[in-house]
Short mmCIF file of C-alpha atoms and ligand atoms in Angstrom, two decimals:
data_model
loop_
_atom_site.label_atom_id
_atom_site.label_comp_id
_atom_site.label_asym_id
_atom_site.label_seq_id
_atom_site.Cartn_x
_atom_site.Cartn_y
_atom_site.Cartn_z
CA UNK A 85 -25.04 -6.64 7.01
CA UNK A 86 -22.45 -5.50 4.35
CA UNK A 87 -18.91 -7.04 4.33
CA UNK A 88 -15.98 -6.51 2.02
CA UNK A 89 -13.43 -8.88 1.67
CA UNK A 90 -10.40 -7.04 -0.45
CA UNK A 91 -8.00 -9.98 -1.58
CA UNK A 92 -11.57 -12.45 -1.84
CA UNK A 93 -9.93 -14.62 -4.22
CA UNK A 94 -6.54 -15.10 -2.33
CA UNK A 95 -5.79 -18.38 -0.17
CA UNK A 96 -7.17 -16.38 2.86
CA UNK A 97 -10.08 -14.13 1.17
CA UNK A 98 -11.37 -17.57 -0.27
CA UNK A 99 -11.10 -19.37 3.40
CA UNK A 100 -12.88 -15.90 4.85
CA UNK A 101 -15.81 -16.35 2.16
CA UNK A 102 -16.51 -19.97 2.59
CA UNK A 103 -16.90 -19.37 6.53
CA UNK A 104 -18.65 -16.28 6.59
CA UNK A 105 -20.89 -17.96 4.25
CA UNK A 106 -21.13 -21.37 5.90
CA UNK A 107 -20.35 -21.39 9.38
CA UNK A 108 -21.08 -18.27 10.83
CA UNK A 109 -24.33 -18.07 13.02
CA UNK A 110 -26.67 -14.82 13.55
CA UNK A 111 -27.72 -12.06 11.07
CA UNK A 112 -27.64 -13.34 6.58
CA UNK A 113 -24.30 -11.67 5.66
CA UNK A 114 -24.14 -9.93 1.91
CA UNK A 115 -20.51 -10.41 0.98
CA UNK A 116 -18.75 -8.38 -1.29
CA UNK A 117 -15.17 -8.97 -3.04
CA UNK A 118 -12.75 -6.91 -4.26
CA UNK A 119 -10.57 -8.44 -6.72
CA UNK A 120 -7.76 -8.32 -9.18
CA UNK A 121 -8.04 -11.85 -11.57
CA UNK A 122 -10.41 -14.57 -11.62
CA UNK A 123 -9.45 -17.04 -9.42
CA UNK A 124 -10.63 -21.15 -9.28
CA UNK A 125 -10.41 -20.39 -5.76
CA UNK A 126 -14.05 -19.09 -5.26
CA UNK A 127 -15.48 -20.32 -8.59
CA UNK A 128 -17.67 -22.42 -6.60
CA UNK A 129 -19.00 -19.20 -4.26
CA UNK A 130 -19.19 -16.70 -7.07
CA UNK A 131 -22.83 -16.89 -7.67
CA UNK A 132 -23.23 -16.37 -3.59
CA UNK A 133 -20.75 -13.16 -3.71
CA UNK A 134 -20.99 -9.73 -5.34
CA UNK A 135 -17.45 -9.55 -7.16
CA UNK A 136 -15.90 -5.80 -8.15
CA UNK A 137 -13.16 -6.12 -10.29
CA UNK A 138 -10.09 -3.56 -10.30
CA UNK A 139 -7.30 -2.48 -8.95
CA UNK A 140 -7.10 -1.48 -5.41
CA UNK A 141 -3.63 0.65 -6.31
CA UNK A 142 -6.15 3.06 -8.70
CA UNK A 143 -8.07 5.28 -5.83
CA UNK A 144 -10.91 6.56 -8.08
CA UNK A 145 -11.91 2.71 -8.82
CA UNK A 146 -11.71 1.86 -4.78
CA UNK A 147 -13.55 5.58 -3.94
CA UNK A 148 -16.65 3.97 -6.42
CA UNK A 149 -16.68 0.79 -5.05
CA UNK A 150 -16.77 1.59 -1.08
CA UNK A 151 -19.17 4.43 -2.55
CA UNK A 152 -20.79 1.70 -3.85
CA UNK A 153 -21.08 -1.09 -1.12
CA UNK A 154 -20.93 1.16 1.83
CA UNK A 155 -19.69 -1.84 4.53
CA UNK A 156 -20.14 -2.01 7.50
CA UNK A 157 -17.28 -4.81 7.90
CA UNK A 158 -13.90 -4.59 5.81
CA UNK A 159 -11.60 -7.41 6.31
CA UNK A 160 -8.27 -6.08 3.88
CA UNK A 161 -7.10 -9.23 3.16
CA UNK A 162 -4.65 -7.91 -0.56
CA UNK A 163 -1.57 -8.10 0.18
CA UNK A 164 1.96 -9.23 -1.38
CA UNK A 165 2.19 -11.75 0.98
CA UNK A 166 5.83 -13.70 -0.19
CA UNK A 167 8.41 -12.47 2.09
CA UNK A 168 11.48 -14.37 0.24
CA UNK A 169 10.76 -12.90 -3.08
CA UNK A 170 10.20 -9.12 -1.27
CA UNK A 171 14.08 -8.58 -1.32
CA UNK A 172 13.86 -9.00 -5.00
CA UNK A 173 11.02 -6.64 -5.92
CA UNK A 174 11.22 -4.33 -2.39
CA UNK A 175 9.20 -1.31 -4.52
CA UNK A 176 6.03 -3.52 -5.76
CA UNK A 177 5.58 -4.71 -1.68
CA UNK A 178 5.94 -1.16 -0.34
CA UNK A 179 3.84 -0.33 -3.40
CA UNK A 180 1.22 -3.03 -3.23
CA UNK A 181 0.53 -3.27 0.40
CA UNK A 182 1.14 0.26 1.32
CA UNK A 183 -1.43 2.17 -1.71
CA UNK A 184 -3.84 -0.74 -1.77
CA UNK A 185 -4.45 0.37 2.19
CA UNK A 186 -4.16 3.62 1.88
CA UNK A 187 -6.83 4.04 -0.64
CA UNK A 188 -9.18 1.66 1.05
CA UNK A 189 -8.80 3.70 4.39
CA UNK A 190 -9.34 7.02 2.69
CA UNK A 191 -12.18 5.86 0.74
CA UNK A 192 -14.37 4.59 3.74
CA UNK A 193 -13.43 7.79 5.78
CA UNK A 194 -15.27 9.29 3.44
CA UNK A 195 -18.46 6.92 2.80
CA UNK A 196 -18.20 4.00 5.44
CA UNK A 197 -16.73 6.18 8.66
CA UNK A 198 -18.42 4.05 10.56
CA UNK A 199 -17.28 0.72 9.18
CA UNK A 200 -15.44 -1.79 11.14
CA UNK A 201 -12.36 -2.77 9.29
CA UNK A 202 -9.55 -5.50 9.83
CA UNK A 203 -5.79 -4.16 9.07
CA UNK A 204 -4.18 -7.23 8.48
CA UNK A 205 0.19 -7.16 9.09
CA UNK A 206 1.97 -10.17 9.85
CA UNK A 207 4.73 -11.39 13.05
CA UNK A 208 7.30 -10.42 10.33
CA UNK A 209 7.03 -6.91 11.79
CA UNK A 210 8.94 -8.16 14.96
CA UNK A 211 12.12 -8.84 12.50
CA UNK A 212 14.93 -9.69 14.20
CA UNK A 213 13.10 -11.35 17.70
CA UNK A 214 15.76 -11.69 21.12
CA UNK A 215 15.18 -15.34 22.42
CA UNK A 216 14.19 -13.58 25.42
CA UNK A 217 10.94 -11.30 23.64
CA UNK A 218 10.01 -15.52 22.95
CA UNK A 219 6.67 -15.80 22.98
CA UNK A 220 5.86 -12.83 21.55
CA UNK A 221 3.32 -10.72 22.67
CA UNK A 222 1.97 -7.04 21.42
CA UNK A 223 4.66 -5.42 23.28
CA UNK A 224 7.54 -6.56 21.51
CA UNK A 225 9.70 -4.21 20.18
CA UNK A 226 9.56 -4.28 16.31
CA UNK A 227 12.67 -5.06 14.39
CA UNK A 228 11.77 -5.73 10.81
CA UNK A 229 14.32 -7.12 8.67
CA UNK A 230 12.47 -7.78 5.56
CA UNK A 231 10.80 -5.34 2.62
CA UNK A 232 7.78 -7.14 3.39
CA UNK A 233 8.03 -7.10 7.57
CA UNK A 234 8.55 -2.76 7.04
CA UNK A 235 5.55 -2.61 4.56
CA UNK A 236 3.40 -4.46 7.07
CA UNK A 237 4.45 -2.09 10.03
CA UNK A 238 3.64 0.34 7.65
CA UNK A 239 0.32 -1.07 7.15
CA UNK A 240 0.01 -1.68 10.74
CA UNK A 241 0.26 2.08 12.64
CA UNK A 242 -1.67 3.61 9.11
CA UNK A 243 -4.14 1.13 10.42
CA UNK A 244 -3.68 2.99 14.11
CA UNK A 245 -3.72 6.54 12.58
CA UNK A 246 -6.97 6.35 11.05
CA UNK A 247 -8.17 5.61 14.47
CA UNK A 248 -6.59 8.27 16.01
CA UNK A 249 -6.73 10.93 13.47
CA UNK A 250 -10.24 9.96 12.12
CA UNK A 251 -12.02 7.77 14.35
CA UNK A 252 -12.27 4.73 12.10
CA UNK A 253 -12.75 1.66 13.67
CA UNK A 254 -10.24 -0.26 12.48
CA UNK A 255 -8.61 -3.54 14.29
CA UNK A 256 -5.36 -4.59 13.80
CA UNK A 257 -4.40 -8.49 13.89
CA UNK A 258 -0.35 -9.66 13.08
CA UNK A 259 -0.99 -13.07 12.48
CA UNK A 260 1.92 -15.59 12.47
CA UNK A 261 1.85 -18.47 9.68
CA UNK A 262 -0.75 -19.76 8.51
CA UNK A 263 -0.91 -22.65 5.82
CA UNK A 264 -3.64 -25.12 4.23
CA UNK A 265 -5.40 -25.93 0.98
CA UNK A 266 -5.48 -23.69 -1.33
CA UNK A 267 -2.08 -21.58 -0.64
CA UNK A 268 0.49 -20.87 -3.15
CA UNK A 269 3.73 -22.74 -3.41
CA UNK A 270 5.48 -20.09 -2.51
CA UNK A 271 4.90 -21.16 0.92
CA UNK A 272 6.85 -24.00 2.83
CA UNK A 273 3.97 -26.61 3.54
CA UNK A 274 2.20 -26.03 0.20
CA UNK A 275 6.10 -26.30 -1.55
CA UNK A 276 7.02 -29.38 -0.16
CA UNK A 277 3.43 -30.88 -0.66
CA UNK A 278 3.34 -30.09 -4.13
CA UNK A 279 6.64 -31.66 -5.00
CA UNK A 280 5.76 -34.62 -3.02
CA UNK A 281 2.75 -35.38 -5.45
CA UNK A 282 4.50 -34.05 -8.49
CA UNK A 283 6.48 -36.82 -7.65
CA UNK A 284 4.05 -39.51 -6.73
CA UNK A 285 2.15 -38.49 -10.09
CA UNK A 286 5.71 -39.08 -11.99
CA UNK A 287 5.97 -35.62 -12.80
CA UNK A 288 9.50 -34.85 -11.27
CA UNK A 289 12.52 -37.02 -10.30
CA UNK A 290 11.62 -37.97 -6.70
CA UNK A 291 14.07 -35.30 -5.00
CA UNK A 292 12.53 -32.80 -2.61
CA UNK A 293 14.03 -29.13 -2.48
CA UNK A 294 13.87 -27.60 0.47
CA UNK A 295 15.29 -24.60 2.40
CA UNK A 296 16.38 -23.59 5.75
CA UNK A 297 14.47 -26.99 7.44
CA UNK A 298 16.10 -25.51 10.87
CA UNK A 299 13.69 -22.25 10.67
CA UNK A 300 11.06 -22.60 13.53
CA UNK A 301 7.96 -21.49 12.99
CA UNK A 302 4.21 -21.34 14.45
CA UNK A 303 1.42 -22.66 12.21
CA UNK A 304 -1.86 -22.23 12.09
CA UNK A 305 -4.30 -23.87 9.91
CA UNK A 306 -6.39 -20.70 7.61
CA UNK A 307 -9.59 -21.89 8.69
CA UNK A 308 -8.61 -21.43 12.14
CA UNK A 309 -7.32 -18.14 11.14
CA UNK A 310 -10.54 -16.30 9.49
CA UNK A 311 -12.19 -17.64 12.35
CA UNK A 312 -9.98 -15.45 14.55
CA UNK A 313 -10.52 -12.76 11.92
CA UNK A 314 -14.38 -12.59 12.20
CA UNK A 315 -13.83 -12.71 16.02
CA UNK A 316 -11.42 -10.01 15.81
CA UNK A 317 -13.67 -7.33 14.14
CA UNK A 318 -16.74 -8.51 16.11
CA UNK A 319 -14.91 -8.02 19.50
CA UNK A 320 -11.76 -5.72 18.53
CA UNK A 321 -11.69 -1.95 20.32
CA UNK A 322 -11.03 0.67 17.83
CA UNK A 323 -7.54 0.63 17.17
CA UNK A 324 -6.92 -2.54 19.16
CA UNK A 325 -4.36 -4.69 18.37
CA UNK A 326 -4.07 -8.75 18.40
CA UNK A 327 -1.04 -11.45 18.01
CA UNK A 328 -2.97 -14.11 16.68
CA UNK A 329 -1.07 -18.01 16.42
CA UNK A 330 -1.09 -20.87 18.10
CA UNK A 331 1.36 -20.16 20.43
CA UNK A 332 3.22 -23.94 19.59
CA UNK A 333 6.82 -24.67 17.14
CA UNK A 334 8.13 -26.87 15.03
CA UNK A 335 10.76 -26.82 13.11
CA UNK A 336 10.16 -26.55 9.34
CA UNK A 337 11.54 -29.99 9.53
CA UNK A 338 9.00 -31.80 11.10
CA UNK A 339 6.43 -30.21 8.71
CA UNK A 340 8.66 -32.27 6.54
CA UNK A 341 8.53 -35.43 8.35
CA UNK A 342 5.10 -35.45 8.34
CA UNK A 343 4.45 -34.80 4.61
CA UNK A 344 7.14 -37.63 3.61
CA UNK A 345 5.10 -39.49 6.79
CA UNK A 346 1.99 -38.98 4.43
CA UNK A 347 2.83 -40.47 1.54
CA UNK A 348 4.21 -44.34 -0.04
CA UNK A 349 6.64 -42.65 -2.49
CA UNK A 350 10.99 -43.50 -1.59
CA UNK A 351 12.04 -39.80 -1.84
CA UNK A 352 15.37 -37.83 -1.21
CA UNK A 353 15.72 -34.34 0.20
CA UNK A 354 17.95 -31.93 -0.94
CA UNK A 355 18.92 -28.04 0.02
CA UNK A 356 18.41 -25.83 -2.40
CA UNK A 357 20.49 -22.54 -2.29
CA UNK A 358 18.20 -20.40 -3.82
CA UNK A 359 15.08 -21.56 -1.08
CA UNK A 360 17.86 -19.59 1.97
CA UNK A 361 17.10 -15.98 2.35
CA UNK A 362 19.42 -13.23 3.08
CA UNK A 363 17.95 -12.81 6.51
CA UNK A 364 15.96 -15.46 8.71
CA UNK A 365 14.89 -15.68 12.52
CA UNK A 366 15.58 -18.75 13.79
CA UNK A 367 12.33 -18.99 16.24
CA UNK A 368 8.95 -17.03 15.86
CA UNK A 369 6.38 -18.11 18.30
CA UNK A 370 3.02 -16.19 19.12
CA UNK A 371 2.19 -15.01 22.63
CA UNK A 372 -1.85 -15.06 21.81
CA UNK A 373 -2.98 -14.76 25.41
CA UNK A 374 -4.65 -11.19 24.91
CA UNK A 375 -6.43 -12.38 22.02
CA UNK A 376 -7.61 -15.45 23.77
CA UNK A 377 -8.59 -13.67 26.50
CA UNK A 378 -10.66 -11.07 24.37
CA UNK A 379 -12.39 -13.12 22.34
CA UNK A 380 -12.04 -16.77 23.93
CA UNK A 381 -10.30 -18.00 20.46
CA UNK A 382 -8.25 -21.24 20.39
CA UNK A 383 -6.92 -23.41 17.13
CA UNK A 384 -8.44 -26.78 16.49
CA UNK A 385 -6.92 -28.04 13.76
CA UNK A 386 -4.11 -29.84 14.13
CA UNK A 387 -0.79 -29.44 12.05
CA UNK A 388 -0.90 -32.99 10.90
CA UNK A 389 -4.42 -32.42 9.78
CA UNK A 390 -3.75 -29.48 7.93
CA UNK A 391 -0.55 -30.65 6.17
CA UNK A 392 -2.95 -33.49 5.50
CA UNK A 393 -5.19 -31.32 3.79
CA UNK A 394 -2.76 -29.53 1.73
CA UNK A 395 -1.34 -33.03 0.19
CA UNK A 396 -4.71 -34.22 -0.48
CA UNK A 397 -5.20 -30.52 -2.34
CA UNK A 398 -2.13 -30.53 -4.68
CA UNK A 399 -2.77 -34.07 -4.91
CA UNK A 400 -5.88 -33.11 -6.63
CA UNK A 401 -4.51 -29.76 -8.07
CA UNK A 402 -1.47 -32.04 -9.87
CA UNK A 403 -4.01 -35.09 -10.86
CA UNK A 404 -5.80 -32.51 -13.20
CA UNK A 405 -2.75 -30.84 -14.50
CA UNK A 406 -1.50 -34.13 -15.53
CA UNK A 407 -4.61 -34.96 -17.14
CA UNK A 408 -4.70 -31.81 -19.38
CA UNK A 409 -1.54 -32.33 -19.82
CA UNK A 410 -1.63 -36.07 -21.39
CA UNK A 411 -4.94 -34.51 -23.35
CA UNK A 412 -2.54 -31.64 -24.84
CA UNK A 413 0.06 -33.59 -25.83
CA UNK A 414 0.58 -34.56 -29.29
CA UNK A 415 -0.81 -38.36 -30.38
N1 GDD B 250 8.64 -20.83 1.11
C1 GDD B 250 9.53 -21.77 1.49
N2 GDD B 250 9.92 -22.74 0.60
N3 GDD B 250 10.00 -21.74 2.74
C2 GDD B 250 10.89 -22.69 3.13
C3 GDD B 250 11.31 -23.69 2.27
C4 GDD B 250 10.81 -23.73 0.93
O1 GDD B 250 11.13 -24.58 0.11
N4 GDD B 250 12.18 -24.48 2.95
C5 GDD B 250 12.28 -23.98 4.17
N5 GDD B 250 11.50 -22.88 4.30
C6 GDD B 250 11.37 -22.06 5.52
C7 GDD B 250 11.57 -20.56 5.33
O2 GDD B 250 12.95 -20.24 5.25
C8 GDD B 250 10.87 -20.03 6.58
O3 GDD B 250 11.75 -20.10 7.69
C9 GDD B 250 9.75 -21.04 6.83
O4 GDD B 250 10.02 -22.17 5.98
C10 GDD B 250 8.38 -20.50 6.48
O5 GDD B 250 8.45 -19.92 5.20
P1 GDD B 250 7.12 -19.51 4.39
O6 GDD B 250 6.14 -20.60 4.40
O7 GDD B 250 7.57 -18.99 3.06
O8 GDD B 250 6.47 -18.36 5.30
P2 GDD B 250 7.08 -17.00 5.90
O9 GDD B 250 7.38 -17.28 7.35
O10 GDD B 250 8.17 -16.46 5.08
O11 GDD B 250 5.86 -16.00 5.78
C11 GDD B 250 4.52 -16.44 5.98
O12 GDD B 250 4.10 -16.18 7.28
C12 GDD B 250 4.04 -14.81 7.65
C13 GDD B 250 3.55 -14.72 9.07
O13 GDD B 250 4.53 -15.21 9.90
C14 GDD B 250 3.65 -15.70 4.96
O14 GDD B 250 2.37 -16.26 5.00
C15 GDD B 250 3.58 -14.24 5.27
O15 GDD B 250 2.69 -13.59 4.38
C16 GDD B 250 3.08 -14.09 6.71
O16 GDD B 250 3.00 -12.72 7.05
#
């Protein structure tokens, strides 16, 4: 069976290709990737993947590669995925995650119509959440209040057009955060966790930035995400729609706590002005019963195991910087 993974060498493309290509049971899958740059991410997969590269903004180059691989499973996985920096660039988000669909969609109408695909938006699309829509299910009003949270509901009902207009399968999941190895610094757990072994390695003064630590959030570790993902598309309706978290909070805080837990080094924290947004919910917290229900998913990774994971990664990630670095520098 043919799958394409758009985004394949993103934090949650790569996660998708290792378990598709590991874990999952049943028919030999031939994977397929769409991406932009090279990425070390699935250096170690490549020679078990069939990588197009392009740009999924140019419609002739998506047309010939769905022309191409004719799937029969899509997970769209590119995305701008930073919702702090989307106030600063609002026209590349609506750009990026709005075209990149939008050709993808109109490309397998024409060659894959019967395709399954996975329309991935985000619980930003619920925006400004009343404590009393807490947990939230699929019936929540939507309130967005970011560039990125209106280019995901954007993404989200194209995703149910297609259905209803054309009769392509697609499945639509809003996930709520998801962190591990492998994710950008952009994001909270992989931000702190990086400065924490910057600073063990002597890299930085041992002062942590942070942001709003009050911000409470519901985390779920990627591998338990793409697992949800697979299960998604394998059980989804056409045009069926999934919240899919853990359905637990924490406060960013206590993601803290347990990084600083996690490691020997005597380190201050300290707010940093330009890590507040202009806009921020103070609780998000999934309602994944349906989805459950559906498909019989639940989490198993623990938070402290997965912030465990993500030290031990930019651990690793900062060891080799600061060997090339020591290499590069002058005698
Ligand atoms: N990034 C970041 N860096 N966030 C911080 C920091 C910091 O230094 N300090 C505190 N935070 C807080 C943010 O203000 C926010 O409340 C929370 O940590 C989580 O921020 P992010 O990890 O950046 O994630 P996000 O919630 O903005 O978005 C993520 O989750 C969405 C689903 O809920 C992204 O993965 C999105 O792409 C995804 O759709």
């Amino acid at each position: 069976m043919r799958v394409l993974i758009t985004g394949i060498s993103g934090f949650v493309g790569s996660t998708l290709a290792s378990y598709l290509l590991g874990e999952q049971p049943g028919q030999p899958l031939e994977i397929h990737g769409a991406i932009h740059r090279a990425d070390q991410r699935i250096h170690h997969l490549r020679d078990r993947l069939r990588l197009h590269k392009g740009d999924l903004r140019n419609p002739a180059w998506v047309d010939r590669v769905v022309e191409l691989v004719r799937p029969a499973l899509v997970f769209h996985l590119a995305a701008w995925s930073d919702v702090r920096a989307s106030w600063d660039q609002p026209w590349a988000v609506y750009e990026l995650n709005i075209s990149c669909q939008l050709n993808l969609l109109e490309a397998l109408r024409r060659h894959s119509p019967d395709a399954k695909v996975l329309a991935v938006a985000s619980s930003e699309v619920y925006g400004l959440i009343d404590p009393s829509d807490i947990p939230i299910d699929e019936q929540t009003p939507l309130r967005p209040n970011s560039p990125y949270g209106i280019s995901k509901v954007v993404q989200d009902l194209m995703a149910q057009q297609y259905w209803l207009n054309f009769g392509l399968h697609t499945v639509r999941v809003r996930s709520f955060n998801h962190i591990g190895p492998g994710q950008s610094d952009s994001f909270v757990a992989s931000a702190f966790a990086r400065q924490i072994a910057g600073i063990e390695h002597g890299l930085q003064e041992p002062v942590l930035k942070v942001g709003n630590l009050e911000a409470e959030r519901d985390y779920t570790d990627v591998r338990d995400m793409v697992r949800a993902y697979w299960l998604a598309l394998k059980c989804g309706e056409p045009g069926e729609l999934f919240n899919i978290g853990s359905g637990t909070y924490f406060p960013v805080r206590h993601l803290l706590d347990i990084l600083l837990d996690l490691s020997a080094s005597e380190i201050t924290v300290e707010q940093d002005p330009e890590r507040l947004r202009p806009s921020e919910v103070p609780r998000i917290v999934c309602n994944p019963q349906h989805f459950a229900r559906r498909t019989g998913w639940a989490p198993g990774i623990s938070l402290r195991h997965s912030l465990t994971d993500v030290l031990h990664y930019w651990r690793g990630k900062t060891r080799i910087e600061r060997e090339n670095g020591t290499k590069a520098a002058p005698p």
